[in-house]
Short mmCIF file of C-alpha atoms and ligand atoms in Angstrom, two decimals:
data_model
loop_
_atom_site.label_atom_id
_atom_site.label_comp_id
_atom_site.label_asym_id
_atom_site.label_seq_id
_atom_site.Cartn_x
_atom_site.Cartn_y
_atom_site.Cartn_z
CA MET A 287 148.63 181.84 116.71
CA ALA A 288 145.67 180.32 118.56
CA ASP A 289 144.03 182.54 121.17
CA ILE A 290 144.82 181.25 124.71
CA THR A 291 142.49 182.17 127.57
CA THR A 292 141.72 180.69 130.99
CA ALA A 293 138.52 179.80 132.86
CA ASP A 294 137.67 178.15 136.18
CA CYS A 295 135.14 175.97 134.39
CA VAL A 296 134.19 175.29 130.77
CA ILE A 297 130.69 173.93 130.02
CA ILE A 298 130.25 172.21 126.65
CA GLY A 299 126.70 172.64 125.33
CA ALA A 300 124.06 175.37 125.77
CA GLY A 301 121.00 173.12 125.98
CA PHE A 302 119.07 172.69 129.24
CA ALA A 303 121.87 170.63 130.83
CA GLY A 304 124.60 173.21 130.19
CA ALA A 305 122.45 176.32 130.63
CA ALA A 306 120.92 175.24 133.96
CA THR A 307 124.34 174.17 135.26
CA ALA A 308 125.82 177.56 134.33
CA TYR A 309 122.84 179.27 136.00
CA HIS A 310 123.26 177.40 139.29
CA LEU A 311 127.06 177.67 139.30
CA THR A 312 126.76 181.46 139.07
CA ARG A 313 124.02 181.51 141.72
CA ASN A 314 126.50 179.67 143.96
CA GLY A 315 129.03 182.44 143.38
CA ALA A 316 131.13 181.11 140.47
CA ARG A 317 132.05 183.81 137.94
CA ASP A 318 134.82 182.59 135.66
CA ILE A 319 132.71 180.23 133.54
CA VAL A 320 132.65 179.81 129.77
CA VAL A 321 129.80 177.99 127.98
CA LEU A 322 130.75 176.71 124.52
CA GLU A 323 127.99 175.98 122.00
CA GLN A 324 128.72 174.71 118.51
CA GLU A 325 125.55 176.22 117.03
CA ALA A 326 124.84 179.91 116.36
CA ILE A 327 121.96 180.02 118.87
CA PRO A 328 120.84 177.93 121.89
CA GLY A 329 118.18 175.23 121.63
CA VAL A 330 118.95 174.00 118.10
CA HIS A 331 118.92 170.37 119.25
CA SER A 332 116.88 168.49 121.92
CA SER A 333 116.26 171.54 124.10
CA GLY A 334 114.44 173.38 121.33
CA ARG A 335 112.60 170.42 119.80
CA ASN A 336 110.73 168.85 122.70
CA ALA A 337 107.09 168.76 123.82
CA SER A 338 107.56 171.34 126.66
CA MET A 339 105.66 169.16 129.14
CA VAL A 340 106.42 169.12 132.83
CA ARG A 341 105.67 165.60 134.09
CA GLN A 342 106.40 164.63 137.66
CA VAL A 343 105.07 161.06 138.11
CA VAL A 344 107.78 158.61 137.02
CA ALA A 345 108.73 155.09 138.10
CA ASP A 346 112.25 155.81 139.39
CA SER A 347 112.32 157.38 142.87
CA ALA A 348 115.70 159.12 142.35
CA LEU A 349 114.37 160.71 139.17
CA ALA A 350 111.07 161.56 140.89
CA LYS A 351 112.92 163.72 143.41
CA LEU A 352 114.38 165.70 140.49
CA THR A 353 111.04 165.99 138.65
CA GLU A 354 109.38 167.29 141.83
CA GLU A 355 112.17 169.83 142.52
CA GLY A 356 112.40 170.83 138.85
CA ALA A 357 108.64 171.36 138.51
CA ALA A 358 108.52 173.44 141.71
CA PHE A 359 111.13 175.78 140.18
CA LEU A 360 109.18 176.09 136.91
CA ARG A 361 105.88 176.83 138.69
CA SER A 362 107.51 179.64 140.58
CA PRO A 363 110.95 180.71 139.41
CA PRO A 364 112.88 183.13 141.64
CA PRO A 365 111.63 186.71 141.21
CA ASP A 366 114.91 187.77 139.58
CA PHE A 367 114.76 185.02 136.93
CA PRO A 368 114.87 186.71 133.50
CA GLU A 369 112.12 186.15 130.91
CA SER A 370 109.68 184.70 133.52
CA PRO A 371 108.82 181.64 131.38
CA ARG A 372 105.07 181.08 131.12
CA PHE A 373 103.94 177.91 132.90
CA GLU A 374 100.45 176.68 132.05
CA GLN A 375 99.45 174.48 134.95
CA ASN A 376 96.70 172.50 133.25
CA GLY A 377 97.76 169.25 134.89
CA SER A 378 98.38 165.88 133.29
CA LEU A 379 96.50 162.62 132.84
CA LEU A 380 98.61 159.49 132.55
CA LEU A 381 96.53 156.58 131.20
CA ALA A 382 97.23 152.87 131.48
CA SER A 383 95.69 149.42 131.17
CA GLY A 384 96.23 145.97 132.68
CA GLU A 385 99.47 145.39 134.59
CA GLY A 386 100.60 148.84 133.35
CA TRP A 387 97.72 150.41 135.30
CA ARG A 388 98.77 148.64 138.50
CA ARG A 389 102.36 149.84 137.98
CA LEU A 390 101.21 153.39 137.28
CA ALA A 391 99.05 153.40 140.42
CA ARG A 392 102.18 152.36 142.41
CA ASP A 393 104.18 155.18 140.79
CA ALA A 394 101.44 157.60 141.84
CA GLU A 395 101.61 156.31 145.41
CA MET A 396 105.38 156.83 145.42
CA ALA A 397 104.90 160.35 143.99
CA ARG A 398 102.45 161.16 146.82
CA SER A 399 104.94 159.90 149.40
CA LEU A 400 107.40 162.44 147.97
CA GLY A 401 104.85 165.24 148.39
CA MET A 402 103.59 165.43 144.78
CA SER A 403 99.96 165.66 143.78
CA ALA A 404 98.91 162.43 142.02
CA GLU A 405 95.34 161.10 142.21
CA CYS A 406 94.04 157.86 140.74
CA TRP A 407 90.99 158.57 138.57
CA THR A 408 88.42 156.25 137.07
CA ARG A 409 88.07 156.03 133.30
CA GLU A 410 84.75 157.90 133.51
CA ARG A 411 86.26 160.81 135.39
CA ALA A 412 89.13 161.11 132.90
CA VAL A 413 86.68 161.07 129.94
CA ALA A 414 84.56 163.75 131.61
CA HIS A 415 87.68 165.94 131.90
CA VAL A 416 88.93 165.31 128.33
CA PRO A 417 85.97 164.28 126.11
CA ALA A 418 88.36 163.25 123.30
CA LEU A 419 89.06 160.15 125.43
CA GLU A 420 85.57 158.79 124.73
CA ASN A 421 86.03 155.27 123.27
CA ALA A 422 89.76 155.42 124.05
CA GLU A 423 91.28 152.19 125.34
CA PHE A 424 92.48 152.57 128.95
CA GLU A 425 91.58 151.25 132.38
CA GLY A 426 92.42 154.14 134.69
CA ALA A 427 94.27 157.44 134.90
CA VAL A 428 96.61 159.30 137.22
CA TRP A 429 95.81 163.00 137.53
CA SER A 430 98.67 165.34 138.48
CA ALA A 431 97.23 168.79 139.06
CA THR A 432 100.60 170.54 139.30
CA ASP A 433 101.97 169.33 135.96
CA GLY A 434 101.81 171.55 132.90
CA VAL A 435 103.50 173.06 129.89
CA VAL A 436 106.34 175.57 130.02
CA ASP A 437 107.66 178.07 127.45
CA ILE A 438 110.93 176.27 126.70
CA HIS A 439 112.51 179.08 124.71
CA ALA A 440 111.98 181.64 127.47
CA LEU A 441 113.21 179.09 130.02
CA LEU A 442 116.42 178.22 128.16
CA THR A 443 117.14 181.88 127.40
CA GLY A 444 116.40 182.72 131.03
CA TYR A 445 119.04 180.33 132.38
CA LEU A 446 121.62 181.68 129.93
CA LYS A 447 120.76 185.36 130.47
CA ALA A 448 120.96 185.00 134.24
CA ALA A 449 124.30 183.18 134.02
CA ARG A 450 125.69 185.83 131.68
CA ALA A 451 124.45 188.67 133.92
CA ALA A 452 126.36 187.02 136.77
CA GLY A 453 129.61 186.90 134.82
CA ALA A 454 129.52 183.73 132.69
CA GLU A 455 130.59 184.02 129.07
CA ILE A 456 128.53 182.19 126.41
CA ARG A 457 130.31 181.56 123.10
CA TYR A 458 128.27 180.41 120.09
CA ARG A 459 129.66 178.81 116.92
CA SER A 460 132.37 177.38 119.14
CA ARG A 461 132.81 173.63 118.73
CA VAL A 462 135.09 171.73 121.09
CA ARG A 463 137.60 169.78 119.00
CA SER A 464 139.78 168.27 121.72
CA ILE A 465 140.34 168.21 125.46
CA ASP A 466 143.87 168.19 126.89
CA VAL A 467 144.39 165.92 129.87
CA HIS A 468 147.70 165.85 131.79
CA ALA A 469 148.50 163.28 134.46
CA GLY A 470 144.85 162.23 134.62
CA ARG A 471 143.54 165.81 135.06
CA VAL A 472 141.73 168.14 132.68
CA ALA A 473 144.14 170.88 131.53
CA ALA A 474 142.53 172.66 128.56
CA VAL A 475 139.70 172.68 126.02
CA VAL A 476 140.55 173.30 122.36
CA THR A 477 138.07 174.91 119.95
CA ASP A 478 138.46 176.20 116.39
CA ASP A 479 139.06 179.67 117.85
CA GLY A 480 141.69 178.79 120.41
CA VAL A 481 142.57 177.16 123.69
CA ILE A 482 140.91 177.65 127.07
CA LYS A 483 143.11 176.51 129.96
CA THR A 484 140.87 175.10 132.68
CA GLU A 485 140.84 172.45 135.38
CA LYS A 486 137.10 171.76 135.11
CA VAL A 487 135.07 170.69 132.10
CA VAL A 488 131.34 169.94 132.13
CA ASP A 489 130.08 167.56 129.44
CA ALA A 490 126.56 168.84 128.68
CA ALA A 491 126.72 167.94 124.99
CA GLY A 492 123.39 166.05 124.87
CA PRO A 493 123.47 163.50 122.01
CA TRP A 494 127.21 164.21 121.59
CA ALA A 495 128.07 163.66 125.27
CA LEU A 496 129.86 160.37 124.61
CA THR A 497 131.79 161.90 121.68
CA VAL A 498 132.96 164.68 124.01
CA ALA A 499 133.81 162.20 126.81
CA ARG A 500 136.01 160.28 124.40
CA LEU A 501 137.96 163.48 123.62
CA ALA A 502 139.09 163.43 127.25
CA GLY A 503 139.48 159.66 127.64
CA ALA A 504 136.69 159.69 130.22
CA VAL A 505 134.64 156.58 131.06
CA ASP A 506 132.85 155.12 128.04
CA ALA A 507 129.35 155.56 129.43
CA PRO A 508 126.79 153.93 127.11
CA LEU A 509 124.56 156.71 125.75
CA HIS A 510 121.95 156.15 123.08
CA PRO A 511 120.52 159.11 121.13
CA CYS A 512 117.00 158.08 120.03
CA ARG A 513 114.87 159.99 117.56
CA ARG A 514 111.29 160.98 118.39
CA HIS A 515 108.74 162.82 116.21
CA LEU A 516 106.19 165.46 117.22
CA TYR A 517 103.16 166.51 115.12
CA ILE A 518 100.99 169.63 115.26
CA THR A 519 97.44 169.37 113.88
CA SER A 520 95.35 172.04 112.21
CA PRO A 521 92.96 173.83 114.62
CA ILE A 522 90.23 171.54 116.04
CA ALA A 523 87.00 173.16 117.27
CA SER A 524 86.41 170.59 120.03
CA VAL A 525 89.84 171.06 121.67
CA ASP A 526 89.80 173.06 124.89
CA ARG A 527 93.15 174.80 125.44
CA LYS A 528 92.75 174.11 129.17
CA TRP A 529 93.01 170.34 128.65
CA PRO A 530 95.91 168.71 130.45
CA PHE A 531 98.52 166.78 128.54
CA VAL A 532 97.41 163.17 128.17
CA TRP A 533 99.97 160.36 128.05
CA ASP A 534 98.94 156.75 127.46
CA VAL A 535 101.88 154.89 128.99
CA THR A 536 100.55 151.46 127.95
CA HIS A 537 100.10 152.16 124.24
CA GLU A 538 102.77 154.86 124.25
CA PHE A 539 101.48 158.06 122.74
CA TYR A 540 100.67 161.50 124.08
CA PHE A 541 98.81 164.65 123.11
CA ARG A 542 98.18 168.13 124.45
CA PRO A 543 96.54 171.34 123.21
CA ASP A 544 98.71 173.50 120.95
CA SER A 545 97.91 176.46 118.66
CA GLY A 546 94.17 175.75 118.60
CA GLY A 547 94.76 172.09 117.71
CA LEU A 548 96.86 169.35 119.27
CA LEU A 549 100.49 168.38 119.59
CA LEU A 550 100.71 164.60 119.14
CA CYS A 551 103.52 162.11 119.65
CA PRO A 552 103.62 158.37 118.81
CA CYS A 553 106.54 157.86 121.26
CA ASP A 554 108.72 156.45 118.49
CA GLN A 555 112.25 155.62 119.54
CA GLU A 556 114.84 154.95 116.85
CA GLU A 557 118.47 154.88 117.93
CA MET A 558 120.88 156.83 115.74
CA ALA A 559 124.28 158.51 115.80
CA PRO A 560 124.28 162.09 117.16
CA CYS A 561 123.01 164.37 114.40
CA ASP A 562 120.64 167.12 113.35
CA ALA A 563 117.63 164.76 113.48
CA GLN A 564 115.60 164.76 110.26
CA THR A 565 112.02 163.49 109.99
CA ASP A 566 110.93 160.16 108.55
CA GLU A 567 107.56 160.36 106.78
CA ALA A 568 106.83 156.70 107.62
CA VAL A 569 106.48 157.50 111.35
CA ALA A 570 103.19 159.37 110.73
CA GLU A 571 101.64 155.99 109.94
CA ILE A 572 102.64 154.71 113.40
CA LEU A 573 100.90 157.74 114.91
CA PHE A 574 97.71 157.30 112.90
CA ASP A 575 97.62 153.59 113.59
CA LYS A 576 97.74 154.29 117.35
CA ILE A 577 95.07 156.99 117.07
CA ARG A 578 92.72 154.71 115.11
CA ARG A 579 93.12 151.88 117.61
CA TYR A 580 93.30 153.65 120.96
CA LEU A 581 91.95 157.17 120.45
CA PRO A 582 89.27 156.90 117.75
CA ALA A 583 87.69 160.28 118.53
CA LEU A 584 90.75 161.91 116.97
CA SER A 585 90.94 159.74 113.83
CA GLU A 586 90.15 162.65 111.50
CA VAL A 587 92.87 165.09 112.61
CA ALA A 588 94.99 166.75 109.89
CA ILE A 589 98.70 167.30 110.45
CA ARG A 590 99.95 170.85 109.81
CA LYS A 591 103.63 170.46 110.70
CA HIS A 592 106.05 168.03 112.29
CA TRP A 593 109.64 167.73 113.41
CA ALA A 594 112.00 165.30 115.15
CA GLY A 595 114.55 165.51 117.93
CA LEU A 596 116.87 163.23 119.85
CA ARG A 597 116.31 161.95 123.38
CA THR A 598 119.60 160.71 124.76
CA LEU A 599 119.21 157.72 127.08
CA SER A 600 121.84 155.98 129.16
CA ALA A 601 121.96 152.16 129.10
CA ASP A 602 120.06 151.90 132.41
CA GLY A 603 117.79 154.87 131.66
CA ARG A 604 119.20 156.96 134.51
CA PHE A 605 120.76 160.39 134.12
CA ILE A 606 124.56 160.63 134.23
CA ILE A 607 125.51 163.46 136.58
CA GLY A 608 128.76 163.77 138.46
CA PRO A 609 132.54 163.57 138.35
CA ASP A 610 134.13 161.15 135.93
CA PRO A 611 135.87 158.24 137.69
CA LYS A 612 138.85 158.25 135.27
CA VAL A 613 139.61 161.90 134.50
CA LYS A 614 139.85 164.44 137.35
CA GLY A 615 138.01 167.68 136.62
CA PHE A 616 135.68 166.10 134.02
CA PHE A 617 131.99 166.26 135.00
CA TRP A 618 129.01 164.68 133.29
CA VAL A 619 125.54 166.24 132.95
CA ALA A 620 124.10 163.96 130.31
CA GLY A 621 121.57 161.27 129.45
CA LEU A 622 118.57 163.42 130.42
CA GLY A 623 116.36 161.29 128.15
CA GLY A 624 112.78 162.56 128.03
CA HIS A 625 112.91 164.59 131.26
CA GLY A 626 115.49 167.32 130.62
CA VAL A 627 113.00 170.21 130.60
CA THR A 628 111.10 169.17 133.73
CA THR A 629 114.23 168.46 135.75
CA SER A 630 116.46 171.20 134.29
CA SER A 631 116.74 173.36 137.39
CA ALA A 632 117.14 170.38 139.74
CA VAL A 633 119.79 168.84 137.47
CA GLY A 634 121.66 172.16 137.21
CA ALA A 635 121.53 172.61 140.99
CA LEU A 636 122.79 169.07 141.65
CA ALA A 637 125.58 169.40 139.07
CA ALA A 638 126.63 172.82 140.38
CA ARG A 639 126.89 171.46 143.93
CA MET A 640 129.15 168.65 142.75
CA ILE A 641 131.30 170.84 140.49
CA GLY A 642 131.68 173.41 143.26
CA SER A 643 132.76 170.97 145.95
CA ASP A 644 136.50 170.29 146.14
CA ALA A 645 135.91 166.60 146.71
CA GLY A 646 133.93 166.40 143.49
CA GLY A 647 130.77 165.49 145.38
CA ALA A 648 128.88 162.24 145.63
CA ALA A 649 126.48 161.57 142.77
CA GLU A 650 125.19 158.18 144.01
CA SER A 651 122.16 157.33 141.89
CA PHE A 652 123.40 159.21 138.83
CA SER A 653 127.13 158.62 139.14
CA PRO A 654 129.08 157.94 135.91
CA ALA A 655 131.20 155.59 138.06
CA ARG A 656 128.49 152.92 137.62
CA PHE A 657 129.80 152.47 134.07
CA ALA A 658 133.49 152.33 135.04
CA ALA A 659 133.72 148.53 135.16
C1 FAD B 754 110.64 164.88 120.74
C2 FAD B 754 111.10 165.16 122.15
C3 FAD B 754 110.16 165.46 123.13
C4 FAD B 754 110.58 165.73 124.44
N1 FAD B 754 109.65 166.14 125.33
C5 FAD B 754 110.04 166.49 126.59
C6 FAD B 754 109.09 166.99 127.51
O1 FAD B 754 107.91 167.20 127.18
N2 FAD B 754 109.51 167.27 128.78
C7 FAD B 754 110.81 167.10 129.16
O2 FAD B 754 111.11 167.31 130.35
N3 FAD B 754 111.74 166.66 128.29
C8 FAD B 754 111.39 166.37 127.00
N4 FAD B 754 112.32 165.94 126.10
C9 FAD B 754 113.71 165.77 126.56
C10 FAD B 754 114.50 167.07 126.61
O3 FAD B 754 114.29 167.82 125.43
C11 FAD B 754 115.98 166.72 126.77
O4 FAD B 754 116.16 165.89 127.91
C12 FAD B 754 116.85 167.96 126.96
O5 FAD B 754 116.57 168.94 125.99
C13 FAD B 754 118.33 167.55 126.87
O6 FAD B 754 119.11 168.71 127.00
P1 FAD B 754 120.67 168.66 126.77
O7 FAD B 754 121.20 169.99 127.13
O8 FAD B 754 121.25 167.46 127.43
O9 FAD B 754 120.86 168.37 125.19
P2 FAD B 754 120.77 169.39 123.93
O10 FAD B 754 119.61 170.29 124.02
O11 FAD B 754 120.89 168.56 122.70
O12 FAD B 754 122.06 170.29 124.10
C14 FAD B 754 123.37 169.82 123.87
C15 FAD B 754 124.12 170.94 123.19
O13 FAD B 754 125.52 170.59 123.10
C16 FAD B 754 126.02 171.15 121.90
N5 FAD B 754 127.27 170.45 121.56
C17 FAD B 754 127.42 169.14 121.29
N6 FAD B 754 128.71 168.85 121.02
C18 FAD B 754 129.40 170.02 121.13
C19 FAD B 754 130.77 170.37 120.95
N7 FAD B 754 131.70 169.45 120.63
N8 FAD B 754 131.14 171.66 121.13
C20 FAD B 754 130.21 172.61 121.44
N9 FAD B 754 128.88 172.34 121.62
C21 FAD B 754 128.48 171.05 121.47
C22 FAD B 754 124.89 170.90 120.91
O14 FAD B 754 124.98 171.77 119.78
C23 FAD B 754 123.65 171.15 121.74
O15 FAD B 754 123.14 172.47 121.62
C24 FAD B 754 111.95 165.67 124.79
C25 FAD B 754 112.90 165.38 123.80
C26 FAD B 754 112.49 165.15 122.50
C27 FAD B 754 113.52 164.90 121.43
#
């Protein structure tokens, strides 16, 4: 007979969305929480395959509040946070040209109004800071001194360890097969191992979030998993490990120091069904084409390894965080796109507040209700 247990809240997914939500729920006093992860370890999907960059300047003001709050947590986690994830605050340079430069300068102004550090730099100043930008094609740069790179494995493990120490149970190799809903309310979650009776389910299933939502008959929020590749070069003598990450938002590519060489990304975006994202050798040509055109100083780099992961974007690009409008007790923490590391703590804190409040909380900007129609 199937094992039947109970929990106050079941979180589906142990990536940054699920782990940070579990962390903040337990910080708020919740104890009877179960996190279900289909893989044998955390971070197999997006949360373990990203570029580890903490970027605060973005165009959307609602998102900017989360990037600012999330980055503040990563720069100085609470003293009792396990693992103390290393944060290398080398800053960031966002580059742009033409109308894109005017837009970026406006984003920087908005970031400053929210208390973030974001200076507009001339081309010359940016090249002096990162000599590899010599002959690169851009008009101006935004410098964010408090951006950086975080140890994502220590961070993800830290959220999970802290949640477990406070009473949460984390079950690996535990895939959710169905969700029982009675009279419009969540009643139980069914896995291969058994049934967990619960009145609250958190959908933190990343690329599979819509698949999970459909198990409960929740709103059909449009979510698009999109593949992106990352490349690591062989060591390069001229790379200074103190360089910031550099993101050309006009031509869409980024790079940052890694293992004595560079991590490079062509910002490819191919929509696909949720999966264990495999690499496509043809994408390297997109990367090298961009380097030759816009970053000629790096034309000779040799690639040592590469991988791909999925960024899951909602139809309007905004996160989906909050109570489902159709199924009581079903909460979304999904669609974190390319910002799930930076914002993880802020997203977890926001979700935990909403899950913990009897009324379900008001999600406003991120509400799944915007897709109800
Ligand atoms: C190439 C790339 C670069 C990126 N760079 C950055 C960056 O520099 N900075 C940044 O802030 N963000 C970055 N991101 C985005 C960031 O990685 C994501 O926003 C974040 O990891 C999403 O976390 P998640 O928990 O929603 O998803 P995931 O990490 O995918 O976690 C979802 C989990 O749910 C589990 N699951 C799914 N279905 C079930 C089920 N039925 N039962 C049980 N478990 C289930 C999955 O196994 C998975 O572990 C990048 C992403 C990619 C792909």
